Amino acid sequence: MTTATIFSPTAGDGLLPEPATDIPSELAAVVRAYQRASKAEATLRAYRGDAVLFQDWCARYGFAALPASPRAVAGFLTHEAERGRAASTIGRRCAAIRYAHKLAGLPDPTDDAEVRATLKGIRRTIGTAPVQKAAATVEVLAAMLMRTPDTMTGKRDRALLGLGFAGAFRRSELVALDVADLREDRDGLRVRVRRSKTDQEGRGFEKAIPHGRFIRPVLLVKDWLAAGGITEGPVFRPVSRAGRVRAGAPRLTTQAVADIVKRYTGAAGLDAATFAAHSLRAGYITTAAERGADLARIMDQSGHRDPRTVVGYIRRANAFKDHSGSGFL
């Protein structure tokens, strides 16, 4: 198998090897589809980009990209660190190289002691603490909703912000929602999440969205669907400059969610650069923690599997509550 088969963006998937030649040709495409489905599409997109960068670096310095030597991998990771890449990004680059070799049935160069030591040194030098985006707490959300215009776009954005917050949704979950995933209930709305970051096999789970008294997310969603005449297909979709929603309009992108959050945090007089699409999810968890909600109930809404992630939000939210030094500082 050639280097181009695995790492070239113009050859197949850029990461997946060609199916074995001893199987019927009509099955080759099916084999590739199942291989592609073994990883989330977002992960594969990132891996493809990482693979191309590694291939270009190898070509520049005279190394083979596949199979790659541990020295080449260590050199590439060091190069990325010197370019100022985050430790998490460098770790993903390493994972992409590992994945390509695994699919090609070749020895994993990233398992070499030289590569492991290089990666460990990079993490110790750069640090692995993630950059925390600001949480759009309920107070921030209320300020954002006040800045939405009374237009079709404004109705959509109000519904997206309100539902995104109330369901502690990931942006990928939010844009994937169809009208068929919404089911009215006496107490609010039941929202079916068909697939998520922690449910790549598509077992699905349900989130309960109360009517509410302040944000009233269910009403915001109903208003948007009624105004847009949306009865099936994607819940959130683009609005034309003329204020119309096309019947066959595609769903919003995940980047559009981030742009909407930044637009209204900026309009509310906040530093938009410190907010992202994840701010809605973080804001719900933070607000719930500030108000003493039970950890298990927060996880029911957020869909987290690892309580340690949620505990991190709770600790930040309650950093000054019952502080050990509050009685003498």
XYZ file of C-alpha atoms in Angstrom:
329
model
C 0.000 0.000 0.000
C 1.396 3.372 -0.955
C 1.708 6.432 1.172
C -0.779 8.251 -1.078
C -3.489 5.645 -0.435
C -3.580 6.511 3.233
C -2.530 10.124 3.470
C -3.528 11.807 0.231
C -6.755 13.815 0.509
C -7.515 12.925 -3.108
C -7.315 9.180 -2.602
C -10.416 7.690 -1.055
C -10.985 8.984 2.448
C -7.437 10.155 3.005
C -7.152 7.745 5.946
C -8.903 4.479 5.133
C -7.033 1.731 3.269
C -8.468 0.234 0.132
C -10.634 -2.847 0.843
C -8.997 -6.211 0.165
C -8.988 -7.156 -3.521
C -10.181 -10.716 -2.849
C -13.738 -9.633 -1.994
C -16.495 -8.952 -4.560
C -16.204 -5.464 -5.997
C -19.780 -4.609 -5.027
C -18.841 -5.151 -1.384
C -15.799 -2.863 -1.480
C -17.865 0.305 -1.036
C -19.797 -1.312 1.822
C -16.545 -2.278 3.548
C -15.325 1.295 3.261
C -18.626 2.650 4.630
C -18.386 0.456 7.717
C -14.742 1.434 8.242
C -15.723 5.090 7.988
C -18.546 4.591 10.494
C -16.133 3.241 13.111
C -15.193 6.832 13.912
C -17.321 9.938 14.227
C -17.303 12.014 11.028
C -15.918 15.012 12.902
C -13.034 12.857 14.144
C -12.315 11.576 10.644
C -12.305 15.118 9.257
C -9.773 16.158 11.896
C -7.669 13.041 11.244
C -7.629 13.739 7.513
C -6.273 17.217 8.119
C -3.689 15.876 10.558
C -2.638 13.201 8.078
C -2.112 15.721 5.296
C 0.041 17.883 7.576
C 2.147 14.852 8.523
C 2.539 13.798 4.899
C 3.629 17.292 3.846
C 6.120 17.487 6.705
C 7.572 14.074 5.796
C 7.896 15.060 2.149
C 9.694 18.262 3.125
C 12.264 16.477 5.274
C 12.651 13.271 3.288
C 10.804 10.831 5.561
C 8.315 8.154 4.583
C 4.829 8.890 5.906
C 3.615 5.288 5.688
C 5.102 3.317 7.221
C 6.523 6.090 9.363
C 9.541 5.712 11.606
C 9.337 6.682 15.289
C 11.986 9.327 14.613
C 9.812 10.931 11.927
C 6.789 10.979 14.217
C 8.798 12.454 17.101
C 10.233 15.095 14.787
C 6.791 16.025 13.467
C 5.270 16.333 16.938
C 8.188 18.505 18.047
C 7.731 20.680 14.955
C 4.062 21.160 15.846
C 4.951 22.083 19.436
C 7.429 24.674 18.207
C 4.690 26.140 16.007
C 2.672 26.808 19.148
C 0.054 24.095 18.746
C -1.905 23.087 21.852
C -1.017 19.825 23.567
C -4.495 18.477 22.775
C -4.005 19.208 19.075
C -0.610 17.513 19.055
C -2.109 14.513 20.819
C -4.771 14.270 18.113
C -2.115 14.478 15.378
C -0.410 11.513 17.034
C -3.708 9.617 17.209
C -4.306 10.206 13.488
C -0.918 8.688 12.631
C -1.671 5.737 14.917
C -5.085 5.230 13.315
C -3.706 5.257 9.759
C -1.075 2.642 10.591
C -3.618 0.468 12.359
C -5.953 0.474 9.363
C -3.049 -0.307 7.050
C -2.015 -3.286 9.215
C 1.384 -1.749 9.911
C 3.336 -1.495 13.189
C 2.365 1.536 15.242
C 5.298 3.993 15.323
C 3.593 6.071 18.031
C 3.995 3.195 20.504
C 7.778 3.610 20.428
C 9.505 4.833 23.611
C 11.028 7.763 21.687
C 7.610 9.020 20.586
C 6.020 8.486 24.008
C 8.821 10.421 25.696
C 8.518 13.247 23.170
C 4.771 13.515 23.680
C 5.139 13.431 27.460
C 7.777 16.154 27.331
C 5.562 18.323 25.126
C 2.675 17.976 27.562
C 4.858 18.824 30.537
C 6.307 21.849 28.759
C 3.174 23.245 27.143
C 0.666 22.089 29.739
C -2.597 20.318 29.064
C -5.107 22.595 30.774
C -7.928 23.377 28.310
C -8.891 26.960 27.567
C -12.219 27.419 29.351
C -14.827 29.397 27.476
C -17.159 31.539 29.550
C -20.392 29.934 30.673
C -23.585 31.563 29.434
C -25.406 31.343 32.759
C -29.116 32.074 32.998
C -28.392 35.764 33.646
C -26.194 35.942 30.541
C -28.780 34.061 28.505
C -31.532 36.457 29.563
C -29.386 39.385 28.413
C -28.788 37.651 25.066
C -32.486 36.959 24.517
C -33.289 40.622 25.130
C -31.073 41.528 22.147
C -32.766 39.261 19.606
C -34.751 41.204 16.990
C -38.457 40.642 16.390
C -37.825 39.043 13.001
C -37.845 35.504 11.641
C -34.127 35.258 12.295
C -34.678 36.561 15.798
C -37.363 33.951 16.475
C -35.033 31.202 15.307
C -32.153 32.496 17.390
C -34.327 32.813 20.498
C -35.482 29.226 20.075
C -31.946 27.975 19.472
C -30.495 29.815 22.463
C -33.343 28.860 24.779
C -33.443 25.186 23.810
C -29.657 24.897 23.631
C -29.417 26.183 27.187
C -32.406 24.309 28.642
C -31.240 20.984 27.240
C -27.528 21.536 27.913
C -27.096 20.485 24.300
C -23.858 20.032 22.458
C -23.995 22.078 19.266
C -23.830 18.913 17.144
C -26.900 17.577 18.964
C -28.732 20.855 18.545
C -28.319 21.162 14.770
C -29.150 17.462 14.283
C -32.642 17.836 15.764
C -35.615 17.154 13.510
C -39.228 18.061 14.221
C -39.912 14.335 14.640
C -37.508 14.358 17.618
C -39.793 16.738 19.537
C -42.733 15.340 21.474
C -45.100 17.519 23.439
C -45.802 16.617 27.037
C -48.105 18.133 29.637
C -45.045 19.342 31.548
C -43.042 20.557 28.585
C -41.196 18.974 25.680
C -39.474 15.610 25.330
C -36.534 15.834 22.952
C -34.996 12.735 21.436
C -31.219 12.916 20.887
C -30.589 10.266 18.277
C -26.798 10.365 18.437
C -24.250 12.248 20.506
C -20.559 12.424 21.299
C -20.956 9.811 24.042
C -23.410 7.703 22.023
C -21.723 7.091 18.685
C -23.641 3.836 18.147
C -26.942 5.707 18.077
C -28.807 4.144 20.977
C -30.302 7.581 21.634
C -31.688 9.150 24.778
C -34.325 11.666 25.770
C -34.095 15.090 27.371
C -36.958 16.692 29.242
C -37.423 20.428 28.635
C -39.786 22.063 31.168
C -42.107 24.872 30.113
C -40.292 27.203 32.518
C -41.367 30.576 33.878
C -38.473 32.826 32.910
C -36.682 31.580 29.768
C -39.728 29.571 28.611
C -37.767 27.471 26.079
C -40.739 25.379 24.958
C -42.709 28.463 23.962
C -39.702 29.855 22.086
C -39.400 26.646 20.061
C -43.134 26.559 19.288
C -43.113 30.192 18.179
C -40.214 29.543 15.809
C -41.732 26.428 14.250
C -45.126 28.116 13.799
C -43.642 31.304 12.303
C -41.432 29.339 9.925
C -44.170 26.905 8.935
C -41.845 24.069 9.876
C -43.677 20.770 10.334
C -40.966 18.279 9.405
C -37.236 18.062 8.774
C -34.559 20.094 10.568
C -35.701 22.223 13.482
C -33.017 24.860 12.974
C -32.317 26.049 9.449
C -31.108 29.190 7.643
C -33.363 32.186 7.113
C -33.059 34.179 3.881
C -32.321 37.905 3.879
C -35.952 38.420 2.980
C -36.925 36.641 6.197
C -38.179 33.451 4.595
C -37.546 29.836 5.528
C -37.385 27.559 2.511
C -39.241 24.265 2.760
C -36.193 22.311 1.645
C -33.653 24.422 3.521
C -30.698 22.538 4.996
C -30.072 22.434 8.719
C -27.845 25.012 10.396
C -24.176 24.153 10.767
C -22.389 23.808 14.070
C -20.363 26.912 13.181
C -23.603 28.861 12.823
C -24.473 28.003 16.440
C -21.136 29.409 17.601
C -21.670 32.540 15.497
C -25.139 33.101 17.007
C -23.809 32.799 20.560
C -21.013 35.250 19.829
C -23.354 37.684 18.070
C -25.680 38.064 21.025
C -23.071 38.005 23.773
C -21.395 40.838 21.913
C -24.729 42.649 21.572
C -25.210 42.238 25.327
C -21.949 44.111 25.939
C -19.905 41.027 26.825
C -16.585 39.937 25.368
C -17.781 37.663 22.565
C -14.299 36.155 22.151
C -14.659 34.433 25.520
C -17.897 32.678 24.517
C -18.559 29.762 22.183
C -21.338 27.343 21.280
C -20.337 25.253 24.305
C -21.157 28.234 26.526
C -24.865 27.348 26.452
C -24.174 23.830 27.737
C -21.677 25.088 30.301
C -24.103 27.813 31.330
C -26.905 25.378 32.129
C -24.626 23.104 34.160
C -23.101 26.058 36.021
C -26.481 27.612 36.793
C -27.907 24.292 37.969
C -24.859 23.755 40.194
C -25.142 27.265 41.660
C -28.726 26.509 42.621
C -27.816 23.249 44.337
C -29.135 20.776 41.760
C -28.218 17.138 42.326
C -25.208 15.850 40.364
C -27.139 12.893 38.954
C -29.982 15.136 37.792
C -27.557 17.508 36.079
C -26.000 14.532 34.283
C -29.464 13.374 33.209
C -29.870 16.626 31.321
C -26.337 17.078 30.015
C -25.843 13.466 28.973
C -22.415 13.279 30.590
C -21.208 9.788 31.395
C -18.226 10.772 33.498
C -19.236 12.615 36.685
C -15.744 14.107 36.986
C -16.492 16.492 34.119
C -19.655 17.767 35.794
C -17.950 17.966 39.193
C -15.461 20.360 37.585
C -18.324 22.697 36.656
C -19.810 22.389 40.136
C -16.518 23.253 41.810
C -16.079 26.344 39.662
C -19.666 27.412 40.273
C -19.384 26.987 44.040
C -15.778 28.140 44.436
C -16.728 30.802 46.995
C -19.679 29.012 48.576
C -18.866 27.902 52.159
C -15.237 28.810 51.459
C -12.826 27.392 54.031
C -11.397 30.844 54.657
C -14.634 32.819 54.709
C -14.654 33.013 58.527
C -11.214 34.538 58.944
C -10.024 36.156 55.723
